[in-house]
């Protein structure tokens, strides 16, 4: 069994996802009639398009569904090992891997990196709401926060709706990825990892159990199983909603946290 630091597992998932999305390579076999589907990001969130016939995408009337983040994670989990073996997927210079997906970054290749897409989205929200981030009273940290705020503020004003939605989608995917796998970090009062049964039945009121650091080592197969298990559970419970070609619903009152109409699930 391959062991991996938890934070590296998260980073690897997000970097593989980013590689597929930015290169329009998130294509997979649906296991029916030799058809393929592909996952992209549109102004309303994650999209899954399926071929109308083997090897043929209908450009005029695409077969598109709006899908939730758990569906994206499930498909990515199915193919990630094969991708890591066959493709040289670029990795970030250090532990910071999140960056703004704007036109300038694509054209110049120059990226400013952040700790996570959730951190980046938090800065986006503060800029959008006109609130400067103040991480703490530590002068250096405040200076860094203000610098990031100003950098994002300048870029946000020039970004398209799709570029803004892309950051939301990345942050949503990262958030759910962590939510589904964080219980792998649970340890008992002696610092030993909980077994599968006790992880699943964990009671937050149990003071003898706590979360270890994110650089703790976890089993890679267990990490992937957490995602598959959650997908199968939600599927069985009817909680996975695929919206067909009639989206968006004009009567949908939902607005994204950046003020865009649509859904990022």
mmCIF file of C-alpha atoms in Angstrom:
data_model
loop_
_atom_site.group_PDB
_atom_site.id
_atom_site.type_symbol
_atom_site.label_atom_id
_atom_site.label_comp_id
_atom_site.label_asym_id
_atom_site.label_seq_id
_atom_site.Cartn_x
_atom_site.Cartn_y
_atom_site.Cartn_z
ATOM 1 C CA UNK A 1 0.000 0.000 0.000
ATOM 2 C CA UNK A 2 1.351 3.394 -0.998
ATOM 3 C CA UNK A 3 1.665 5.964 1.759
ATOM 4 C CA UNK A 4 1.369 9.685 1.114
ATOM 5 C CA UNK A 5 1.258 12.820 3.218
ATOM 6 C CA UNK A 6 -2.319 14.035 3.432
ATOM 7 C CA UNK A 7 -1.530 17.541 2.196
ATOM 8 C CA UNK A 8 0.378 16.102 -0.776
ATOM 9 C CA UNK A 9 -2.620 13.913 -1.639
ATOM 10 C CA UNK A 10 -4.847 17.014 -1.673
ATOM 11 C CA UNK A 11 -2.341 18.970 -3.739
ATOM 12 C CA UNK A 12 -1.914 16.086 -6.199
ATOM 13 C CA UNK A 13 -5.657 15.792 -6.752
ATOM 14 C CA UNK A 14 -5.987 19.520 -7.380
ATOM 15 C CA UNK A 15 -2.980 19.678 -9.699
ATOM 16 C CA UNK A 16 -4.176 16.716 -11.768
ATOM 17 C CA UNK A 17 -7.643 18.289 -11.965
ATOM 18 C CA UNK A 18 -6.128 21.622 -13.014
ATOM 19 C CA UNK A 19 -3.995 19.954 -15.691
ATOM 20 C CA UNK A 20 -7.046 18.235 -17.181
ATOM 21 C CA UNK A 21 -9.279 21.313 -17.086
ATOM 22 C CA UNK A 22 -6.766 23.841 -18.429
ATOM 23 C CA UNK A 23 -5.756 21.523 -21.293
ATOM 24 C CA UNK A 24 -9.331 20.372 -22.028
ATOM 25 C CA UNK A 25 -8.260 16.764 -21.387
ATOM 26 C CA UNK A 26 -10.820 15.731 -18.769
ATOM 27 C CA UNK A 27 -12.186 13.002 -21.046
ATOM 28 C CA UNK A 28 -13.247 9.534 -19.900
ATOM 29 C CA UNK A 29 -14.979 6.382 -21.139
ATOM 30 C CA UNK A 30 -18.545 6.140 -19.819
ATOM 31 C CA UNK A 31 -18.570 2.355 -20.299
ATOM 32 C CA UNK A 32 -21.389 2.324 -22.845
ATOM 33 C CA UNK A 33 -21.292 2.022 -26.660
ATOM 34 C CA UNK A 34 -17.648 3.211 -26.716
ATOM 35 C CA UNK A 35 -18.825 6.723 -25.883
ATOM 36 C CA UNK A 36 -16.773 9.309 -24.035
ATOM 37 C CA UNK A 37 -17.721 12.210 -21.815
ATOM 38 C CA UNK A 38 -15.731 15.267 -20.872
ATOM 39 C CA UNK A 39 -15.880 17.549 -17.860
ATOM 40 C CA UNK A 40 -15.462 21.299 -18.217
ATOM 41 C CA UNK A 41 -16.338 24.438 -16.266
ATOM 42 C CA UNK A 42 -18.988 26.850 -17.515
ATOM 43 C CA UNK A 43 -20.533 29.981 -16.043
ATOM 44 C CA UNK A 44 -23.030 27.812 -14.131
ATOM 45 C CA UNK A 45 -20.540 25.361 -12.653
ATOM 46 C CA UNK A 46 -19.205 21.892 -13.517
ATOM 47 C CA UNK A 47 -20.447 20.519 -16.833
ATOM 48 C CA UNK A 48 -20.378 16.990 -18.246
ATOM 49 C CA UNK A 49 -20.818 16.569 -21.992
ATOM 50 C CA UNK A 50 -21.302 13.170 -23.653
ATOM 51 C CA UNK A 51 -20.678 12.198 -27.284
ATOM 52 C CA UNK A 52 -23.784 11.642 -29.417
ATOM 53 C CA UNK A 53 -22.044 8.830 -31.302
ATOM 54 C CA UNK A 54 -18.671 7.149 -30.958
ATOM 55 C CA UNK A 55 -16.019 9.824 -31.508
ATOM 56 C CA UNK A 56 -18.544 12.565 -32.325
ATOM 57 C CA UNK A 57 -19.337 15.591 -30.179
ATOM 58 C CA UNK A 58 -22.430 17.539 -31.205
ATOM 59 C CA UNK A 59 -21.196 21.125 -31.302
ATOM 60 C CA UNK A 60 -24.592 22.605 -32.226
ATOM 61 C CA UNK A 61 -26.685 20.667 -29.711
ATOM 62 C CA UNK A 62 -24.225 19.368 -27.095
ATOM 63 C CA UNK A 63 -25.418 16.698 -24.678
ATOM 64 C CA UNK A 64 -24.547 18.624 -21.504
ATOM 65 C CA UNK A 65 -25.498 18.189 -17.857
ATOM 66 C CA UNK A 66 -24.736 20.372 -14.863
ATOM 67 C CA UNK A 67 -23.070 18.108 -12.302
ATOM 68 C CA UNK A 68 -22.064 18.327 -8.619
ATOM 69 C CA UNK A 69 -18.476 18.380 -7.364
ATOM 70 C CA UNK A 70 -18.730 14.833 -5.977
ATOM 71 C CA UNK A 71 -19.294 13.540 -9.531
ATOM 72 C CA UNK A 72 -16.122 15.314 -10.673
ATOM 73 C CA UNK A 73 -14.158 13.820 -7.780
ATOM 74 C CA UNK A 74 -15.477 10.326 -8.482
ATOM 75 C CA UNK A 75 -14.465 10.437 -12.140
ATOM 76 C CA UNK A 76 -11.077 11.900 -11.229
ATOM 77 C CA UNK A 77 -10.535 9.146 -8.661
ATOM 78 C CA UNK A 78 -11.251 6.480 -11.294
ATOM 79 C CA UNK A 79 -8.512 7.753 -13.607
ATOM 80 C CA UNK A 80 -5.956 9.503 -11.386
ATOM 81 C CA UNK A 81 -3.544 6.585 -10.918
ATOM 82 C CA UNK A 82 -3.390 5.934 -14.658
ATOM 83 C CA UNK A 83 -2.770 9.637 -15.316
ATOM 84 C CA UNK A 84 0.020 9.833 -12.746
ATOM 85 C CA UNK A 85 1.723 6.848 -14.401
ATOM 86 C CA UNK A 86 1.393 7.984 -18.015
ATOM 87 C CA UNK A 87 1.483 11.791 -17.971
ATOM 88 C CA UNK A 88 4.090 14.154 -16.607
ATOM 89 C CA UNK A 89 1.732 16.483 -14.782
ATOM 90 C CA UNK A 90 3.455 19.688 -13.629
ATOM 91 C CA UNK A 91 3.675 20.316 -9.904
ATOM 92 C CA UNK A 92 3.771 23.667 -8.143
ATOM 93 C CA UNK A 93 7.130 25.109 -7.032
ATOM 94 C CA UNK A 94 6.294 24.387 -3.378
ATOM 95 C CA UNK A 95 3.344 23.566 -1.140
ATOM 96 C CA UNK A 96 1.421 26.548 -2.517
ATOM 97 C CA UNK A 97 -0.499 25.293 -5.535
ATOM 98 C CA UNK A 98 -3.570 27.514 -5.986
ATOM 99 C CA UNK A 99 -3.462 30.328 -8.537
ATOM 100 C CA UNK A 100 -5.810 32.708 -10.335
ATOM 101 C CA UNK A 101 -7.058 31.331 -13.639
ATOM 102 C CA UNK A 102 -7.140 34.540 -15.621
ATOM 103 C CA UNK A 103 -6.180 35.299 -19.210
ATOM 104 C CA UNK A 104 -2.917 36.992 -18.260
ATOM 105 C CA UNK A 105 -1.679 33.916 -16.401
ATOM 106 C CA UNK A 106 -2.547 31.727 -19.387
ATOM 107 C CA UNK A 107 -0.748 33.982 -21.855
ATOM 108 C CA UNK A 108 2.397 34.727 -19.846
ATOM 109 C CA UNK A 109 2.610 31.613 -17.683
ATOM 110 C CA UNK A 110 3.302 33.871 -14.711
ATOM 111 C CA UNK A 111 1.289 32.802 -11.675
ATOM 112 C CA UNK A 112 1.023 34.039 -8.121
ATOM 113 C CA UNK A 113 0.507 31.022 -5.862
ATOM 114 C CA UNK A 114 -1.659 30.689 -2.744
ATOM 115 C CA UNK A 115 -1.960 28.019 -0.051
ATOM 116 C CA UNK A 116 -5.322 26.765 -1.288
ATOM 117 C CA UNK A 117 -8.242 27.685 -3.511
ATOM 118 C CA UNK A 118 -10.347 28.194 -0.403
ATOM 119 C CA UNK A 119 -7.845 30.803 0.771
ATOM 120 C CA UNK A 120 -7.985 32.405 -2.662
ATOM 121 C CA UNK A 121 -11.789 32.415 -2.655
ATOM 122 C CA UNK A 122 -11.750 33.998 0.803
ATOM 123 C CA UNK A 123 -9.631 36.837 -0.581
ATOM 124 C CA UNK A 124 -11.984 37.098 -3.574
ATOM 125 C CA UNK A 125 -14.954 37.468 -1.234
ATOM 126 C CA UNK A 126 -13.223 40.125 0.842
ATOM 127 C CA UNK A 127 -12.365 42.092 -2.295
ATOM 128 C CA UNK A 128 -15.862 41.665 -3.697
ATOM 129 C CA UNK A 129 -17.386 42.888 -0.426
ATOM 130 C CA UNK A 130 -14.885 45.717 -0.078
ATOM 131 C CA UNK A 131 -13.350 44.299 3.078
ATOM 132 C CA UNK A 132 -9.590 44.199 3.475
ATOM 133 C CA UNK A 133 -8.213 40.982 4.967
ATOM 134 C CA UNK A 134 -6.492 41.266 8.315
ATOM 135 C CA UNK A 135 -5.159 37.852 9.271
ATOM 136 C CA UNK A 136 -3.767 38.892 12.664
ATOM 137 C CA UNK A 137 -2.141 41.733 14.553
ATOM 138 C CA UNK A 138 1.290 40.509 13.447
ATOM 139 C CA UNK A 139 2.647 43.274 11.209
ATOM 140 C CA UNK A 140 4.245 40.957 8.653
ATOM 141 C CA UNK A 141 1.142 38.820 8.268
ATOM 142 C CA UNK A 142 -1.020 41.919 7.848
ATOM 143 C CA UNK A 143 1.342 43.238 5.183
ATOM 144 C CA UNK A 144 1.158 39.935 3.292
ATOM 145 C CA UNK A 145 -2.626 39.908 3.558
ATOM 146 C CA UNK A 146 -2.897 43.460 2.228
ATOM 147 C CA UNK A 147 -0.512 42.675 -0.617
ATOM 148 C CA UNK A 148 -2.575 39.646 -1.635
ATOM 149 C CA UNK A 149 -5.735 41.707 -1.309
ATOM 150 C CA UNK A 150 -4.424 44.380 -3.688
ATOM 151 C CA UNK A 151 -3.106 41.820 -6.185
ATOM 152 C CA UNK A 152 -6.456 40.044 -6.309
ATOM 153 C CA UNK A 153 -8.389 43.322 -6.386
ATOM 154 C CA UNK A 154 -6.557 44.417 -9.528
ATOM 155 C CA UNK A 155 -7.128 41.087 -11.249
ATOM 156 C CA UNK A 156 -10.735 40.667 -10.155
ATOM 157 C CA UNK A 157 -11.729 43.899 -11.884
ATOM 158 C CA UNK A 158 -10.465 42.536 -15.205
ATOM 159 C CA UNK A 159 -11.714 38.942 -14.945
ATOM 160 C CA UNK A 160 -14.630 37.543 -16.935
ATOM 161 C CA UNK A 161 -17.605 35.811 -15.326
ATOM 162 C CA UNK A 162 -16.193 32.450 -16.414
ATOM 163 C CA UNK A 163 -12.806 33.171 -14.836
ATOM 164 C CA UNK A 164 -14.508 34.081 -11.565
ATOM 165 C CA UNK A 165 -16.694 30.986 -11.714
ATOM 166 C CA UNK A 166 -13.601 28.850 -12.309
ATOM 167 C CA UNK A 167 -12.097 29.943 -8.982
ATOM 168 C CA UNK A 168 -15.389 29.130 -7.251
ATOM 169 C CA UNK A 169 -15.462 25.664 -8.821
ATOM 170 C CA UNK A 170 -11.870 24.917 -7.854
ATOM 171 C CA UNK A 171 -12.537 26.049 -4.276
ATOM 172 C CA UNK A 172 -15.734 23.976 -4.099
ATOM 173 C CA UNK A 173 -13.945 20.863 -5.386
ATOM 174 C CA UNK A 174 -11.099 21.369 -2.911
ATOM 175 C CA UNK A 175 -13.546 21.897 -0.041
ATOM 176 C CA UNK A 176 -15.443 18.683 -0.764
ATOM 177 C CA UNK A 177 -12.226 16.736 -1.323
ATOM 178 C CA UNK A 178 -11.086 17.707 2.176
ATOM 179 C CA UNK A 179 -14.515 17.085 3.724
ATOM 180 C CA UNK A 180 -14.668 13.527 2.353
ATOM 181 C CA UNK A 181 -11.130 12.562 3.382
ATOM 182 C CA UNK A 182 -10.348 14.522 6.572
ATOM 183 C CA UNK A 183 -11.386 11.642 8.836
ATOM 184 C CA UNK A 184 -8.212 9.836 7.741
ATOM 185 C CA UNK A 185 -6.389 12.278 10.033
ATOM 186 C CA UNK A 186 -8.284 11.159 13.135
ATOM 187 C CA UNK A 187 -6.046 9.740 15.864
ATOM 188 C CA UNK A 188 -6.704 8.481 19.379
ATOM 189 C CA UNK A 189 -5.308 9.836 22.642
ATOM 190 C CA UNK A 190 -2.016 8.041 21.967
ATOM 191 C CA UNK A 191 -1.636 9.538 18.488
ATOM 192 C CA UNK A 192 -2.471 6.285 16.692
ATOM 193 C CA UNK A 193 -4.733 6.499 13.598
ATOM 194 C CA UNK A 194 -8.293 5.276 14.084
ATOM 195 C CA UNK A 195 -9.317 2.133 12.244
ATOM 196 C CA UNK A 196 -11.955 2.282 9.504
ATOM 197 C CA UNK A 197 -14.891 1.477 11.797
ATOM 198 C CA UNK A 198 -14.024 4.119 14.387
ATOM 199 C CA UNK A 199 -13.356 6.735 11.700
ATOM 200 C CA UNK A 200 -16.847 6.164 10.308
ATOM 201 C CA UNK A 201 -18.479 6.294 13.753
ATOM 202 C CA UNK A 202 -16.413 9.205 15.050
ATOM 203 C CA UNK A 203 -18.226 11.359 17.592
ATOM 204 C CA UNK A 204 -16.959 14.934 17.725
ATOM 205 C CA UNK A 205 -17.852 14.997 21.434
ATOM 206 C CA UNK A 206 -15.154 12.403 22.150
ATOM 207 C CA UNK A 207 -12.321 14.477 23.612
ATOM 208 C CA UNK A 208 -9.857 11.580 23.342
ATOM 209 C CA UNK A 209 -9.969 11.780 19.548
ATOM 210 C CA UNK A 210 -8.466 14.632 17.559
ATOM 211 C CA UNK A 211 -7.138 15.472 14.104
ATOM 212 C CA UNK A 212 -3.449 15.093 13.380
ATOM 213 C CA UNK A 213 -1.480 17.563 11.250
ATOM 214 C CA UNK A 214 -2.164 17.720 7.521
ATOM 215 C CA UNK A 215 1.362 16.531 6.793
ATOM 216 C CA UNK A 216 0.539 13.226 8.498
ATOM 217 C CA UNK A 217 0.845 10.100 6.361
ATOM 218 C CA UNK A 218 -2.271 8.326 5.086
ATOM 219 C CA UNK A 219 -2.882 5.329 2.867
ATOM 220 C CA UNK A 220 -3.438 6.392 -0.769
ATOM 221 C CA UNK A 221 -6.011 3.667 -1.434
ATOM 222 C CA UNK A 222 -7.942 4.670 1.700
ATOM 223 C CA UNK A 223 -7.858 8.269 0.534
ATOM 224 C CA UNK A 224 -9.445 7.352 -2.796
ATOM 225 C CA UNK A 225 -11.910 4.974 -1.149
ATOM 226 C CA UNK A 226 -13.280 7.830 0.974
ATOM 227 C CA UNK A 227 -14.350 9.600 -2.204
ATOM 228 C CA UNK A 228 -15.801 6.527 -3.897
ATOM 229 C CA UNK A 229 -17.699 5.528 -0.753
ATOM 230 C CA UNK A 230 -19.210 9.000 -0.405
ATOM 231 C CA UNK A 231 -20.193 9.034 -4.068
ATOM 232 C CA UNK A 232 -21.897 5.630 -3.837
ATOM 233 C CA UNK A 233 -23.699 6.645 -0.639
ATOM 234 C CA UNK A 234 -25.016 9.870 -2.156
ATOM 235 C CA UNK A 235 -26.018 8.019 -5.305
ATOM 236 C CA UNK A 236 -27.957 5.387 -3.357
ATOM 237 C CA UNK A 237 -29.659 8.089 -1.282
ATOM 238 C CA UNK A 238 -30.651 10.019 -4.385
ATOM 239 C CA UNK A 239 -28.611 13.027 -3.312
ATOM 240 C CA UNK A 240 -26.678 13.407 -6.575
ATOM 241 C CA UNK A 241 -28.598 15.733 -8.862
ATOM 242 C CA UNK A 242 -27.759 15.953 -12.558
ATOM 243 C CA UNK A 243 -29.443 18.890 -14.246
ATOM 244 C CA UNK A 244 -30.192 18.404 -17.931
ATOM 245 C CA UNK A 245 -30.016 20.696 -20.956
ATOM 246 C CA UNK A 246 -32.744 23.038 -19.641
ATOM 247 C CA UNK A 247 -30.454 24.645 -17.061
ATOM 248 C CA UNK A 248 -30.180 27.315 -15.917
ATOM 249 C CA UNK A 249 -33.675 27.697 -14.559
ATOM 250 C CA UNK A 250 -34.600 31.367 -15.114
ATOM 251 C CA UNK A 251 -36.575 31.267 -11.867
ATOM 252 C CA UNK A 252 -33.607 30.057 -9.814
ATOM 253 C CA UNK A 253 -33.017 32.688 -7.096
ATOM 254 C CA UNK A 254 -29.513 31.404 -6.342
ATOM 255 C CA UNK A 255 -26.610 33.774 -6.690
ATOM 256 C CA UNK A 256 -23.019 32.756 -6.241
ATOM 257 C CA UNK A 257 -20.866 34.212 -3.516
ATOM 258 C CA UNK A 258 -19.198 36.412 -6.123
ATOM 259 C CA UNK A 259 -22.505 37.787 -7.331
ATOM 260 C CA UNK A 260 -22.866 35.618 -10.440
ATOM 261 C CA UNK A 261 -26.128 33.957 -11.378
ATOM 262 C CA UNK A 262 -25.991 30.161 -11.405
ATOM 263 C CA UNK A 263 -24.952 27.202 -9.339
ATOM 264 C CA UNK A 264 -21.638 25.911 -8.117
ATOM 265 C CA UNK A 265 -22.377 22.721 -6.250
#
